[in-house]
Short mmCIF file of C-alpha atoms in Angstrom, two decimals:
data_model
loop_
_atom_site.label_atom_id
_atom_site.label_comp_id
_atom_site.label_asym_id
_atom_site.label_seq_id
_atom_site.Cartn_x
_atom_site.Cartn_y
_atom_site.Cartn_z
CA UNK A 65 42.94 -72.11 -9.00
CA UNK A 66 40.94 -68.96 -10.45
CA UNK A 67 37.47 -70.96 -9.99
CA UNK A 68 38.17 -71.62 -6.74
CA UNK A 69 38.77 -68.42 -5.62
CA UNK A 70 36.29 -66.64 -7.51
CA UNK A 71 34.07 -69.03 -5.37
CA UNK A 72 35.61 -67.99 -2.48
CA UNK A 73 35.09 -64.60 -3.08
CA UNK A 74 31.46 -64.93 -3.88
CA UNK A 75 30.91 -66.65 -0.62
CA UNK A 76 32.17 -63.37 1.42
CA UNK A 77 29.53 -60.74 2.73
CA UNK A 78 29.01 -57.77 0.40
CA UNK A 79 30.31 -54.53 1.44
CA UNK A 80 28.43 -52.09 2.97
CA UNK A 81 26.87 -49.74 1.18
CA UNK A 82 28.70 -46.27 1.47
CA UNK A 83 31.71 -45.27 3.55
CA UNK A 84 29.28 -43.28 6.30
CA UNK A 85 27.65 -46.33 7.74
CA UNK A 86 25.92 -45.37 10.98
CA UNK A 87 28.88 -42.36 11.80
CA UNK A 88 27.15 -39.05 12.34
CA UNK A 89 29.86 -37.24 11.37
CA UNK A 90 30.26 -38.66 7.88
CA UNK A 91 26.74 -38.38 7.07
CA UNK A 92 27.19 -34.93 5.25
CA UNK A 93 28.23 -33.35 1.97
CA UNK A 94 31.70 -32.57 1.74
CA UNK A 95 33.47 -29.94 -0.51
CA UNK A 96 36.89 -31.49 -1.54
CA UNK A 97 38.05 -29.11 -4.53
CA UNK A 98 37.38 -26.46 -7.33
CA UNK A 99 36.39 -28.28 -10.38
CA UNK A 100 38.54 -25.82 -12.44
CA UNK A 101 41.59 -27.45 -10.81
CA UNK A 102 41.14 -31.48 -11.51
CA UNK A 103 43.56 -32.84 -13.96
CA UNK A 104 40.83 -33.82 -16.40
CA UNK A 105 42.93 -36.86 -17.54
CA UNK A 106 44.17 -38.24 -14.47
CA UNK A 107 42.63 -39.58 -11.24
CA UNK A 108 42.88 -37.19 -7.97
CA UNK A 109 42.61 -38.71 -4.55
CA UNK A 110 40.68 -37.05 -1.70
CA UNK A 111 40.03 -37.96 1.76
CA UNK A 112 37.39 -37.61 4.03
CA UNK A 113 38.39 -38.58 8.09
CA UNK A 114 41.00 -41.13 6.63
CA UNK A 115 38.71 -42.69 3.80
CA UNK A 116 40.38 -42.09 0.75
CA UNK A 117 38.09 -41.64 -2.71
CA UNK A 118 39.24 -40.98 -6.18
CA UNK A 119 37.61 -38.83 -8.69
CA UNK A 120 38.12 -38.98 -12.47
CA UNK A 121 36.25 -38.21 -15.66
CA UNK A 122 34.61 -40.92 -17.33
CA UNK A 123 33.93 -40.87 -21.66
CA UNK A 124 31.59 -38.16 -21.63
CA UNK A 125 33.43 -35.62 -19.46
CA UNK A 126 31.24 -36.31 -16.68
CA UNK A 127 33.12 -36.57 -13.15
CA UNK A 128 32.70 -39.60 -11.11
CA UNK A 129 34.16 -40.81 -7.54
CA UNK A 130 34.71 -44.24 -6.30
CA UNK A 131 36.33 -45.42 -2.95
CA UNK A 132 40.30 -45.19 -3.74
CA UNK A 133 40.50 -48.76 -3.02
CA UNK A 134 40.80 -51.89 -5.36
CA UNK A 135 38.66 -54.68 -4.15
CA UNK A 136 41.89 -56.86 -5.59
CA UNK A 137 44.35 -56.56 -2.96
CA UNK A 138 43.54 -52.64 -1.75
CA UNK A 139 46.03 -51.08 -3.94
CA UNK A 140 45.06 -47.14 -4.58
CA UNK A 141 42.99 -46.26 -7.92
CA UNK A 142 44.19 -43.03 -7.68
CA UNK A 143 47.58 -44.38 -8.45
CA UNK A 144 46.32 -45.55 -11.64
CA UNK A 145 45.57 -44.04 -14.86
CA UNK A 146 42.19 -43.01 -16.84
CA UNK A 147 42.00 -44.72 -20.21
CA UNK A 148 38.88 -44.43 -22.47
CA UNK A 149 36.95 -43.01 -19.33
CA UNK A 150 37.33 -46.18 -17.14
CA UNK A 151 40.21 -46.00 -14.52
CA UNK A 152 42.61 -48.62 -14.44
CA UNK A 153 44.72 -50.22 -11.07
CA UNK A 154 48.13 -49.73 -11.57
CA UNK A 155 48.91 -53.14 -10.21
CA UNK A 156 46.97 -55.51 -11.89
CA UNK A 157 45.08 -53.74 -14.13
CA UNK A 158 41.67 -53.85 -12.97
CA UNK A 159 39.02 -51.46 -14.65
CA UNK A 160 36.23 -50.07 -13.60
CA UNK A 161 33.48 -47.56 -14.89
CA UNK A 162 32.02 -44.36 -13.46
CA UNK A 163 29.41 -46.43 -11.76
CA UNK A 164 31.96 -48.60 -10.10
CA UNK A 165 31.13 -51.80 -12.11
CA UNK A 166 34.78 -53.75 -12.87
CA UNK A 167 34.85 -53.76 -16.71
CA UNK A 168 38.15 -55.98 -16.88
CA UNK A 169 40.33 -58.28 -15.00
CA UNK A 170 43.32 -58.83 -17.20
CA UNK A 171 44.11 -62.18 -15.49
CA UNK A 172 40.84 -63.96 -16.01
CA UNK A 173 40.55 -66.91 -18.01
CA UNK A 174 38.50 -66.56 -21.14
CA UNK A 175 35.61 -68.84 -19.40
CA UNK A 176 35.89 -66.78 -16.30
CA UNK A 177 32.98 -64.18 -15.50
CA UNK A 178 33.81 -61.26 -13.17
CA UNK A 179 33.27 -61.41 -9.93
CA UNK A 180 30.33 -59.88 -8.01
CA UNK A 181 32.23 -58.21 -5.44
CA UNK A 182 34.88 -56.99 -7.75
CA UNK A 183 32.69 -53.89 -8.49
CA UNK A 184 32.44 -50.94 -6.42
CA UNK A 185 29.50 -48.38 -4.70
CA UNK A 186 29.60 -45.13 -6.66
CA UNK A 187 30.08 -42.26 -4.28
CA UNK A 188 27.49 -39.18 -4.76
CA UNK A 189 28.95 -36.40 -6.43
CA UNK A 190 27.59 -32.92 -6.92
CA UNK A 191 29.28 -29.79 -8.73
CA UNK A 192 27.83 -26.73 -7.34
CA UNK A 193 29.05 -23.45 -8.18
CA UNK A 194 32.15 -24.54 -9.31
CA UNK A 195 33.19 -26.81 -6.14
CA UNK A 196 32.80 -30.38 -6.54
CA UNK A 197 31.10 -32.35 -3.22
CA UNK A 198 30.86 -35.71 -2.32
CA UNK A 199 28.77 -37.63 0.32
CA UNK A 200 30.44 -39.53 3.22
CA UNK A 201 27.36 -41.28 4.53
CA UNK A 202 24.99 -44.22 3.59
CA UNK A 203 24.56 -43.66 -0.18
CA UNK A 204 20.83 -44.11 -0.01
CA UNK A 205 20.56 -41.17 2.59
CA UNK A 206 22.41 -38.86 -0.29
CA UNK A 207 20.40 -35.63 -0.46
CA UNK A 208 21.74 -32.76 -3.15
CA UNK A 209 19.43 -30.61 -1.87
CA UNK A 210 21.50 -30.31 1.26
CA UNK A 211 24.31 -28.72 -0.28
CA UNK A 212 25.26 -24.60 0.56
CA UNK A 213 24.39 -22.72 -2.52
CA UNK A 214 25.05 -18.90 -2.24
CA UNK A 215 22.42 -16.85 -4.72
CA UNK A 216 24.57 -13.70 -4.58
CA UNK A 217 27.31 -15.83 -6.90
CA UNK A 218 24.29 -15.80 -9.66
CA UNK A 219 23.95 -11.70 -9.59
CA UNK A 220 25.10 -10.02 -12.68
CA UNK A 221 28.88 -8.51 -12.39
CA UNK A 222 29.92 -10.59 -9.27
CA UNK A 223 33.18 -12.02 -9.44
CA UNK A 224 35.09 -14.58 -7.12
CA UNK A 225 38.53 -15.47 -5.79
CA UNK A 226 38.94 -18.76 -5.58
CA UNK A 227 41.79 -20.92 -3.37
CA UNK A 228 42.16 -24.47 -1.86
CA UNK A 229 44.96 -25.36 0.35
CA UNK A 230 45.58 -28.25 2.68
CA UNK A 231 46.44 -27.35 6.46
CA UNK A 232 48.43 -29.20 8.87
CA UNK A 233 45.61 -29.24 11.54
CA UNK A 234 42.23 -30.30 11.74
CA UNK A 235 39.21 -29.09 10.75
CA UNK A 236 37.94 -27.62 13.99
CA UNK A 237 41.18 -25.77 14.80
CA UNK A 238 40.31 -24.04 11.43
CA UNK A 239 37.00 -23.39 12.20
CA UNK A 240 38.30 -21.87 15.08
CA UNK A 241 40.43 -19.85 14.01
CA UNK A 242 38.20 -18.21 11.17
CA UNK A 243 35.85 -17.78 13.44
CA UNK A 244 37.86 -15.70 15.78
CA UNK A 245 37.85 -11.99 14.14
CA UNK A 246 39.95 -10.69 17.12
CA UNK A 247 43.13 -12.17 16.17
CA UNK A 248 42.94 -10.42 12.76
CA UNK A 249 44.67 -7.23 13.76
CA UNK A 250 47.15 -8.60 16.14
CA UNK A 251 48.36 -11.80 13.57
CA UNK A 252 48.25 -10.01 10.46
CA UNK A 253 49.08 -6.32 11.33
CA UNK A 254 50.12 -4.59 8.05
CA UNK A 255 49.38 -7.91 5.70
CA UNK A 256 47.53 -7.57 2.60
CA UNK A 257 44.19 -8.59 3.29
CA UNK A 258 44.81 -8.44 7.15
CA UNK A 259 44.23 -5.77 9.70
CA UNK A 260 46.16 -2.94 11.30
CA UNK A 261 47.55 -3.57 15.05
CA UNK A 262 46.03 -0.26 16.29
CA UNK A 263 42.33 -1.25 15.59
CA UNK A 264 42.35 -4.22 17.92
CA UNK A 265 39.87 -3.46 20.48
CA UNK A 266 36.39 -5.06 21.89
CA UNK A 267 34.10 -6.80 20.07
CA UNK A 268 30.27 -7.21 20.44
CA UNK A 269 28.23 -9.76 19.21
CA UNK A 270 24.47 -10.70 18.66
CA UNK A 271 25.07 -14.27 18.33
CA UNK A 272 21.12 -16.69 17.14
CA UNK A 273 21.68 -20.44 17.96
CA UNK A 274 20.22 -22.64 14.70
CA UNK A 275 20.78 -25.79 16.83
CA UNK A 276 22.25 -28.39 14.74
CA UNK A 277 22.48 -26.51 11.61
CA UNK A 278 24.76 -24.11 13.46
CA UNK A 279 24.51 -20.23 14.31
CA UNK A 280 24.75 -16.74 13.01
CA UNK A 281 25.89 -13.44 14.46
CA UNK A 282 26.04 -9.84 13.70
CA UNK A 283 29.32 -8.24 14.96
CA UNK A 284 30.31 -4.97 15.46
CA UNK A 285 34.04 -3.63 16.16
CA UNK A 286 34.19 -0.94 18.96
CA UNK A 287 36.59 1.83 19.43
CA UNK A 288 36.58 4.24 22.23
CA UNK A 289 37.70 7.96 21.96
CA UNK A 290 38.66 10.28 25.02
CA UNK A 291 35.46 11.78 26.31
CA UNK A 292 32.89 9.49 25.23
CA UNK A 293 31.84 6.31 26.03
CA UNK A 294 32.66 4.77 22.98
CA UNK A 295 32.07 4.71 19.04
CA UNK A 296 30.60 1.84 16.73
CA UNK A 297 31.95 1.28 13.03
CA UNK A 298 30.07 -0.70 10.72
CA UNK A 299 29.60 -4.44 11.38
CA UNK A 300 29.33 -7.68 9.43
CA UNK A 301 27.29 -10.92 9.47
CA UNK A 302 29.10 -14.59 10.14
CA UNK A 303 27.21 -17.63 10.02
CA UNK A 304 28.71 -20.98 10.97
CA UNK A 305 27.09 -23.22 8.64
CA UNK A 306 27.57 -26.60 10.01
CA UNK A 307 29.90 -28.64 9.48
CA UNK A 308 31.84 -27.21 6.78
CA UNK A 309 31.35 -23.32 6.58
CA UNK A 310 31.91 -19.95 7.89
CA UNK A 311 30.28 -17.28 6.03
CA UNK A 312 31.25 -13.61 6.07
CA UNK A 313 28.75 -11.43 4.51
CA UNK A 314 29.79 -7.54 4.74
CA UNK A 315 26.84 -4.68 4.65
CA UNK A 316 27.11 -1.83 2.52
CA UNK A 317 24.99 1.75 2.32
CA UNK A 318 24.84 0.55 -1.37
CA UNK A 319 22.14 -2.20 -1.10
CA UNK A 320 23.26 -3.08 -4.55
CA UNK A 321 26.95 -3.72 -3.51
CA UNK A 322 27.54 -7.48 -3.02
CA UNK A 323 30.78 -8.71 -0.64
CA UNK A 324 31.16 -11.62 1.31
CA UNK A 325 33.72 -14.48 2.22
CA UNK A 326 32.97 -18.08 2.20
CA UNK A 327 35.29 -20.19 3.57
CA UNK A 328 34.46 -24.36 3.73
CA UNK A 329 36.75 -26.97 5.04
CA UNK A 330 36.84 -30.66 4.67
CA UNK A 331 38.39 -32.98 7.58
CA UNK A 332 40.97 -35.28 5.83
CA UNK A 333 42.05 -36.62 9.00
CA UNK A 334 41.15 -35.66 12.67
CA UNK A 335 44.19 -33.60 12.53
CA UNK A 336 44.36 -32.14 9.17
CA UNK A 337 42.21 -30.44 6.99
CA UNK A 338 41.68 -28.85 3.54
CA UNK A 339 40.23 -25.31 3.12
CA UNK A 340 38.21 -24.39 0.07
CA UNK A 341 38.33 -19.99 0.16
CA UNK A 342 35.85 -17.98 -2.03
CA UNK A 343 35.89 -14.18 -1.82
CA UNK A 344 33.15 -12.63 -4.26
CA UNK A 345 31.89 -9.37 -4.96
CA UNK A 346 30.92 -7.19 -7.42
CA UNK A 347 33.12 -3.94 -6.86
CA UNK A 348 36.50 -5.65 -7.33
CA UNK A 349 39.30 -3.10 -8.12
CA UNK A 350 40.67 -3.66 -11.71
CA UNK A 351 44.07 -4.83 -10.57
CA UNK A 352 42.48 -7.58 -8.45
CA UNK A 353 40.39 -8.73 -11.43
CA UNK A 354 43.59 -8.68 -13.67
CA UNK A 355 45.83 -10.28 -11.35
CA UNK A 356 47.02 -14.00 -12.37
CA UNK A 357 44.88 -16.39 -10.33
CA UNK A 358 48.50 -17.82 -9.31
CA UNK A 359 49.84 -14.46 -8.01
CA UNK A 360 46.49 -14.22 -5.93
CA UNK A 361 47.33 -17.50 -4.02
CA UNK A 362 50.77 -16.63 -3.14
CA UNK A 363 49.44 -13.74 -1.06
CA UNK A 364 46.99 -16.22 0.33
CA UNK A 365 49.67 -18.70 0.95
CA UNK A 366 51.86 -15.91 3.19
CA UNK A 367 48.53 -15.07 5.22
CA UNK A 368 47.78 -18.59 6.23
CA UNK A 369 51.05 -18.94 7.18
CA UNK A 370 50.95 -16.29 9.67
CA UNK A 371 48.58 -18.42 11.44
CA UNK A 372 50.22 -21.41 11.09
CA UNK A 373 53.06 -21.90 13.34
CA UNK A 374 50.73 -20.38 16.28
CA UNK A 375 47.73 -22.54 15.46
CA UNK A 376 49.76 -25.78 15.17
CA UNK A 377 51.57 -25.17 18.60
CA UNK A 378 47.95 -24.29 20.00
CA UNK A 379 46.86 -27.77 18.93
CA UNK A 380 50.05 -29.33 20.04
CA UNK A 381 49.30 -27.76 23.70
CA UNK A 382 45.66 -28.60 23.62
CA UNK A 383 46.50 -32.54 22.46
CA UNK A 384 48.95 -32.75 25.35
CA UNK A 385 46.24 -31.42 28.05
CA UNK A 386 43.75 -34.02 29.41
CA UNK A 387 41.59 -31.38 30.82
CA UNK A 388 38.42 -29.48 28.79
CA UNK A 389 38.54 -26.24 27.45
CA UNK A 390 36.61 -25.00 30.51
CA UNK A 391 39.56 -25.83 32.63
CA UNK A 392 42.53 -24.32 30.60
CA UNK A 393 40.98 -21.66 28.92
CA UNK A 394 40.41 -17.92 30.29
CA UNK A 395 37.90 -16.56 27.44
CA UNK A 396 36.73 -12.90 27.29
CA UNK A 397 32.91 -11.93 26.30
CA UNK A 398 34.44 -8.81 24.29
CA UNK A 399 36.63 -11.26 22.32
CA UNK A 400 35.77 -14.99 22.33
CA UNK A 401 32.21 -15.31 21.83
CA UNK A 402 31.96 -16.59 18.72
CA UNK A 403 34.82 -18.85 19.69
CA UNK A 404 33.31 -20.34 22.48
CA UNK A 405 29.70 -20.56 20.69
CA UNK A 406 31.48 -23.06 18.29
CA UNK A 407 32.90 -25.24 21.10
CA UNK A 408 29.61 -25.61 22.93
CA UNK A 409 27.83 -26.37 19.60
CA UNK A 410 30.62 -29.34 19.48
CA UNK A 411 29.65 -30.48 23.12
CA UNK A 412 25.93 -30.35 22.05
CA UNK A 413 26.26 -32.01 18.08
CA UNK A 414 29.59 -33.00 17.21
CA UNK A 415 30.97 -34.42 20.69
CA UNK A 416 31.01 -38.15 18.79
CA UNK A 417 33.55 -37.14 16.42
CA UNK A 418 36.80 -38.49 16.47
CA UNK A 419 39.23 -35.79 17.88
CA UNK A 420 36.70 -33.34 18.71
CA UNK A 421 37.17 -30.86 21.60
CA UNK A 422 34.54 -29.09 22.68
CA UNK A 423 34.30 -26.25 26.08
CA UNK A 424 33.50 -29.42 28.40
CA UNK A 425 33.74 -32.90 26.26
CA UNK A 426 37.02 -34.09 24.54
CA UNK A 427 37.14 -37.06 21.97
CA UNK A 428 40.76 -37.90 22.01
CA UNK A 429 42.10 -40.16 19.43
CA UNK A 430 46.15 -41.05 18.78
CA UNK A 431 47.53 -38.43 16.13
CA UNK A 432 47.91 -39.11 12.63
CA UNK A 433 50.93 -41.45 12.17
CA UNK A 434 51.90 -40.01 8.42
CA UNK A 435 54.61 -37.55 8.39
CA UNK A 436 53.15 -33.70 7.09
CA UNK A 437 54.60 -32.10 5.08
CA UNK A 438 53.91 -28.04 5.03
CA UNK A 439 55.96 -26.48 2.04
CA UNK A 440 53.59 -24.78 -0.33
CA UNK A 441 54.10 -27.41 -3.21
CA UNK A 442 52.48 -30.07 -1.05
CA UNK A 443 50.00 -28.10 0.48
CA UNK A 444 48.92 -26.00 -2.49
CA UNK A 445 50.73 -25.83 -5.51
CA UNK A 446 50.48 -29.49 -6.17
CA UNK A 447 46.94 -29.66 -6.10
CA UNK A 448 46.41 -25.92 -7.95
CA UNK A 449 45.91 -25.89 -11.44
CA UNK A 450 47.00 -22.36 -12.04
CA UNK A 451 49.99 -22.41 -9.50
CA UNK A 452 51.42 -26.21 -11.39
CA UNK A 453 51.21 -24.57 -14.80
CA UNK A 454 53.15 -21.26 -13.74
CA UNK A 455 55.74 -23.43 -11.50
CA UNK A 456 56.23 -25.45 -14.85
CA UNK A 457 56.73 -22.23 -16.77
CA UNK A 458 59.14 -20.79 -14.41
CA UNK A 459 61.12 -23.66 -14.37
CA UNK A 460 61.15 -23.60 -18.37
CA UNK A 461 61.97 -19.64 -17.92
CA UNK A 462 64.70 -20.34 -15.41
CA UNK A 463 66.45 -22.85 -17.57
CA UNK A 464 66.37 -20.88 -20.62
CA UNK A 465 67.60 -17.89 -18.76
CA UNK A 466 70.73 -20.17 -17.98
CA UNK A 467 71.08 -21.31 -21.08
CA UNK A 468 70.84 -17.41 -22.19
CA UNK A 469 73.43 -16.32 -19.82
CA UNK A 470 75.72 -19.00 -20.50
CA UNK A 471 75.61 -18.48 -24.26
CA UNK A 472 76.24 -14.61 -23.53
CA UNK A 473 78.85 -15.01 -21.44
CA UNK A 474 80.58 -17.30 -23.57
CA UNK A 475 80.22 -14.57 -26.69
CA UNK A 476 81.84 -11.91 -24.50
CA UNK A 477 84.47 -14.16 -24.12
CA UNK A 478 84.98 -14.71 -27.78
CA UNK A 479 84.03 -11.24 -29.40
CA UNK A 480 85.39 -7.59 -29.50
CA UNK A 481 84.35 -4.32 -29.35
CA UNK A 482 80.42 -3.29 -29.25
CA UNK A 483 79.75 -6.68 -30.00
CA UNK A 484 81.33 -7.89 -26.70
CA UNK A 485 79.37 -5.45 -24.94
CA UNK A 486 75.86 -6.44 -26.55
CA UNK A 487 76.85 -10.16 -25.34
CA UNK A 488 77.74 -8.95 -21.69
CA UNK A 489 74.49 -6.93 -21.44
CA UNK A 490 72.21 -10.04 -22.79
CA UNK A 491 73.86 -12.43 -19.91
CA UNK A 492 73.38 -9.94 -17.58
CA UNK A 493 69.72 -9.63 -18.38
CA UNK A 494 69.26 -13.34 -18.55
CA UNK A 495 70.76 -13.63 -15.28
CA UNK A 496 68.20 -11.22 -13.86
CA UNK A 497 65.32 -12.95 -15.62
CA UNK A 498 66.97 -16.30 -14.22
CA UNK A 499 66.81 -15.00 -10.84
CA UNK A 500 63.47 -13.43 -10.98
CA UNK A 501 62.15 -16.85 -12.06
CA UNK A 502 63.82 -18.45 -9.20
CA UNK A 503 62.02 -16.10 -6.64
CA UNK A 504 58.75 -17.32 -8.14
CA UNK A 505 59.75 -20.88 -8.10
CA UNK A 506 60.76 -20.12 -4.69
CA UNK A 507 57.29 -18.70 -3.59
CA UNK A 508 55.08 -21.31 -5.18
CA UNK A 509 57.14 -24.29 -3.19
CA UNK A 510 58.97 -23.32 -0.08
CA UNK A 511 57.64 -23.72 3.10
CA UNK A 512 56.88 -21.11 5.73
CA UNK A 513 59.66 -18.40 7.16
CA UNK A 514 58.46 -19.19 10.83
CA UNK A 515 59.27 -23.02 10.52
CA UNK A 516 59.27 -24.57 14.30
CA UNK A 517 58.85 -28.20 14.96
CA UNK A 518 56.65 -29.84 12.67
CA UNK A 519 55.38 -33.31 13.10
#
């Protein structure tokens, strides 16, 4: 029986090379994670436009990427384990090396060879400046030189703040949101890293169209004084480097000073995406440099949640519409120029992408059926090395503090005199430590405070 099955498999057509095929929207390098956040001993699943990939390290420590589907019966390899630099499917133990070669099938008889179609095509992978990129198109077209590099990161003294999270809306909604500088002073009024409502006002833009590669713009914030036609404050440059990067660069009088914000994105599905956030500079306050990475990530989560309900509501309204944005929006020149430039770029260069919504065109598809969890653990903490470690530590602190509080209360009940007071103080201190740990656990796991109706 095994022999006949093997023969049947061998006669089937070979799988296509790579997941991209002829789909232009897949023929790009996609940033999927910060290398530091990947578990070195376990597989990690990532998706691009709904196609699953698995990342794992081989025996030499090199990172590899394969399709996240065992050719046997389509179980996910990411549900398995990594042993000796090879990934083993959890279902029947089929084992693959970093090149995709099937090295073992436990159920084969000793005289049976491994079927040719048991091998997988390894997905091109590159690590550039600490970010893991995978290629989504035909493997033969993978050119690492097309990956975006930032030379400023190699300058002496430049430090980064790195943060990654999943978002419950699509890449287009994310790119539009981060290009929309005008919303910052309203939606993020008073927030750390946000804006101030009193500073909201008209913007002026000088846009350079880069064709299929995106666009670049110099923008200025304008404030108006009584008796004056207007005054202009310092501006900045923003580049949309299609299809994955929105890059803000600040300008300073001091030519040696560097500062910017790179916002990468990856389409997990047409209506879900992952953000790769990298702020960089060489003039950070000491408090920012000393702050633990997981504490910084809590700040970033709070900032994102201020937008989350609004953007989700906006995408729901647009999904229920049948008309184009040209017919339902009322944009103004002194606010929405970059957003319009992006939606027109989609018209010209990405209208065939599933779920694409341009200024004049739309390519509607069915919403993702899989329920989307939007709590902080699901969107961020589960995929962040530092936040996972902080959460585990806080849970241990909470458990230890509860034990200490119980012991202190028990001792206070049994002792007399000054020792009773000491035991009671120990119990009170332990309860306080448990409460503080509980607050940090909540900050790393809870859902948005502005929760609406989430699908």
